[in-house]
Tab-separated table of C-alpha atoms and ligand atoms in Angstrom:
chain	number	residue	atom	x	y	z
A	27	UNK	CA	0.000	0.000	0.000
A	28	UNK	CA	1.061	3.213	-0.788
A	29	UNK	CA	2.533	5.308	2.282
A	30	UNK	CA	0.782	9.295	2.707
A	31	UNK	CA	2.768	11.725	3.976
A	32	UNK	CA	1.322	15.144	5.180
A	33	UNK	CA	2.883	17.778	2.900
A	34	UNK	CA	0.527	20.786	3.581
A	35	UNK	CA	-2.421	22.141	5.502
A	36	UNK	CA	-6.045	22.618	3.581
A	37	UNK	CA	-6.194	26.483	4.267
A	38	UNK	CA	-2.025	26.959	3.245
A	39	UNK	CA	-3.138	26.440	-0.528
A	40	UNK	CA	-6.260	28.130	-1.394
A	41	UNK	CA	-8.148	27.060	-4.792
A	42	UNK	CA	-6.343	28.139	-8.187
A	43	UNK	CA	-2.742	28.015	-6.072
A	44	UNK	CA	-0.077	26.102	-5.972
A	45	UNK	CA	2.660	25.192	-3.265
A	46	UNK	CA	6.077	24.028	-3.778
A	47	UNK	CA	6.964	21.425	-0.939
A	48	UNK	CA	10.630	19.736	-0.355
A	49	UNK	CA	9.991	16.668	1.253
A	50	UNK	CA	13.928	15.651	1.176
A	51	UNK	CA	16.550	16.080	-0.929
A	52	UNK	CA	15.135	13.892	-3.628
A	53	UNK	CA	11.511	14.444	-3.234
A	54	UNK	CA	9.584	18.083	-4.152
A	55	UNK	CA	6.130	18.185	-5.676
A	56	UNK	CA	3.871	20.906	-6.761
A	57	UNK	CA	0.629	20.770	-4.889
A	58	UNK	CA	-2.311	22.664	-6.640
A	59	UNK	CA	-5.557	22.839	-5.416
A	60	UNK	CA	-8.045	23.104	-8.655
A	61	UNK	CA	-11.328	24.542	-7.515
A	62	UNK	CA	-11.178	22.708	-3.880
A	63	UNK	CA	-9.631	19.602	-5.096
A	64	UNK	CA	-6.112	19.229	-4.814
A	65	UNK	CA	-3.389	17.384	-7.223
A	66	UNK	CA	0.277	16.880	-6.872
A	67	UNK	CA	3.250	15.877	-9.367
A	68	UNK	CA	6.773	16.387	-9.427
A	69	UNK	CA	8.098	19.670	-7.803
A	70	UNK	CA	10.963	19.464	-9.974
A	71	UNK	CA	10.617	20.637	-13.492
A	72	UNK	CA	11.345	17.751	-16.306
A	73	UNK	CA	13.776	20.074	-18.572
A	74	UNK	CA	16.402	21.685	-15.869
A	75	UNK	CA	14.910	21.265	-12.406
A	76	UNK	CA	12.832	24.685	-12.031
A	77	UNK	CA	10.407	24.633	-8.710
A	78	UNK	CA	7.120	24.316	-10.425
A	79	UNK	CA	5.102	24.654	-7.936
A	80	UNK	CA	6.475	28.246	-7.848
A	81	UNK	CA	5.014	28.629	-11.280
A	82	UNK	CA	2.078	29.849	-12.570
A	83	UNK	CA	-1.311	28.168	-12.402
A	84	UNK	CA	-3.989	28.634	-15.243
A	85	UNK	CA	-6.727	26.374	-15.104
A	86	UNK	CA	-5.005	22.961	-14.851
A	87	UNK	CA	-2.260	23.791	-16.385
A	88	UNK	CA	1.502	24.430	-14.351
A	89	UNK	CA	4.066	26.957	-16.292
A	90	UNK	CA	7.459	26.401	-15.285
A	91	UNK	CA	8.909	29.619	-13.582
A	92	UNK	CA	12.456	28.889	-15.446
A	93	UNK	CA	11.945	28.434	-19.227
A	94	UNK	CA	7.863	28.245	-19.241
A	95	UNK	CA	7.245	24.479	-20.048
A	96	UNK	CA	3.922	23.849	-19.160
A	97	UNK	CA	2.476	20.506	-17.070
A	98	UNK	CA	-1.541	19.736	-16.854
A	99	UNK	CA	-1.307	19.083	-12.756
A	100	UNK	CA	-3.594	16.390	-12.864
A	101	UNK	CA	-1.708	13.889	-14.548
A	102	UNK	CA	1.672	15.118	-14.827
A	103	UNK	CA	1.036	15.194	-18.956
A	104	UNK	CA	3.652	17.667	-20.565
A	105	UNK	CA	1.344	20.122	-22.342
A	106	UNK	CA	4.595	22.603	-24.013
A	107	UNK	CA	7.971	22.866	-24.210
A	108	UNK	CA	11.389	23.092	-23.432
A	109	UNK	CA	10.771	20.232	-21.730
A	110	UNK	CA	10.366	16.583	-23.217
A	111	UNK	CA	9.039	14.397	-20.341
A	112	UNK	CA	5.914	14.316	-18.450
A	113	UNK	CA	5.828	14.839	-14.463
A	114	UNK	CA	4.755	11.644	-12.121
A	115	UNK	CA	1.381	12.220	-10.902
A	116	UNK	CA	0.938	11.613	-6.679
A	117	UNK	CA	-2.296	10.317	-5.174
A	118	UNK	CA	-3.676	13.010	-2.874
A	119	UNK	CA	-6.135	12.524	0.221
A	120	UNK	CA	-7.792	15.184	2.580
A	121	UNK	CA	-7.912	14.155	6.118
A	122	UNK	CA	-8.967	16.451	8.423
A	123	UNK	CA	-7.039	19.234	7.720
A	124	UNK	CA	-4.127	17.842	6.422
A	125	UNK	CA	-3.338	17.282	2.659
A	126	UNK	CA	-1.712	14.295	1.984
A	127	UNK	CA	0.330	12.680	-0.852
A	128	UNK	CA	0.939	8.829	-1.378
A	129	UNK	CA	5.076	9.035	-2.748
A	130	UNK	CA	4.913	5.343	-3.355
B	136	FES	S1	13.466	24.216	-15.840
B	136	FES	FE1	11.339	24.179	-16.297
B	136	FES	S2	11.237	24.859	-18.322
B	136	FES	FE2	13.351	24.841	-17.897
């Protein structure tokens, strides 16, 4: 079974934001919350590493703060380029007030 770790609180990421999260050196995802449900993928930006969820958020759609590849934050699907790879794509659970992602 996949393990959930508590990467955020509900009110820290209001609907139509994003949050950038550092779990550990090797681990960063980009939390959105589209229209009260939230998503996660890869923190770390496919082409050079840019922090996306310090990007910007348009409908479900991530663009990279570095060179502006863009990421649909539901499934990690690469929607534009520089970059050539998609993003994983995290299981996310509410409980209580605690957002949680399943890193598997
Ligand atoms: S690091 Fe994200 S587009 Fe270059």
């Amino acid at each position: 079974m996949a393990e959930f770790k508590t990467v955020a609180k509900v009110s820290e990421v209001e609907p139509g934001q994003l949050k950038h999260i550092e779990l550990d050196m090797d681990t960063q995802v980009c939390l959105a919350n589209i229209d009260g449900t939230f998503y996660a993928i890869g923190g770390e930006c496919t082409h050079m590493g840019g922090p996306l969820g310090e990007g910007e958020l348009e409908g479900n759609v991530v663009t990279c703060p570095w060179h502006s590849a863009e990421f649909d934050v539901t499934s990690g699907e690469l929607k534009g380029p520089p970059a050539e790879e998609p993003e994983p794509a995290y299981q996310v659970r509410v409980v209580g007030d605690d957002v949680q992602v399943a890193l598997d």
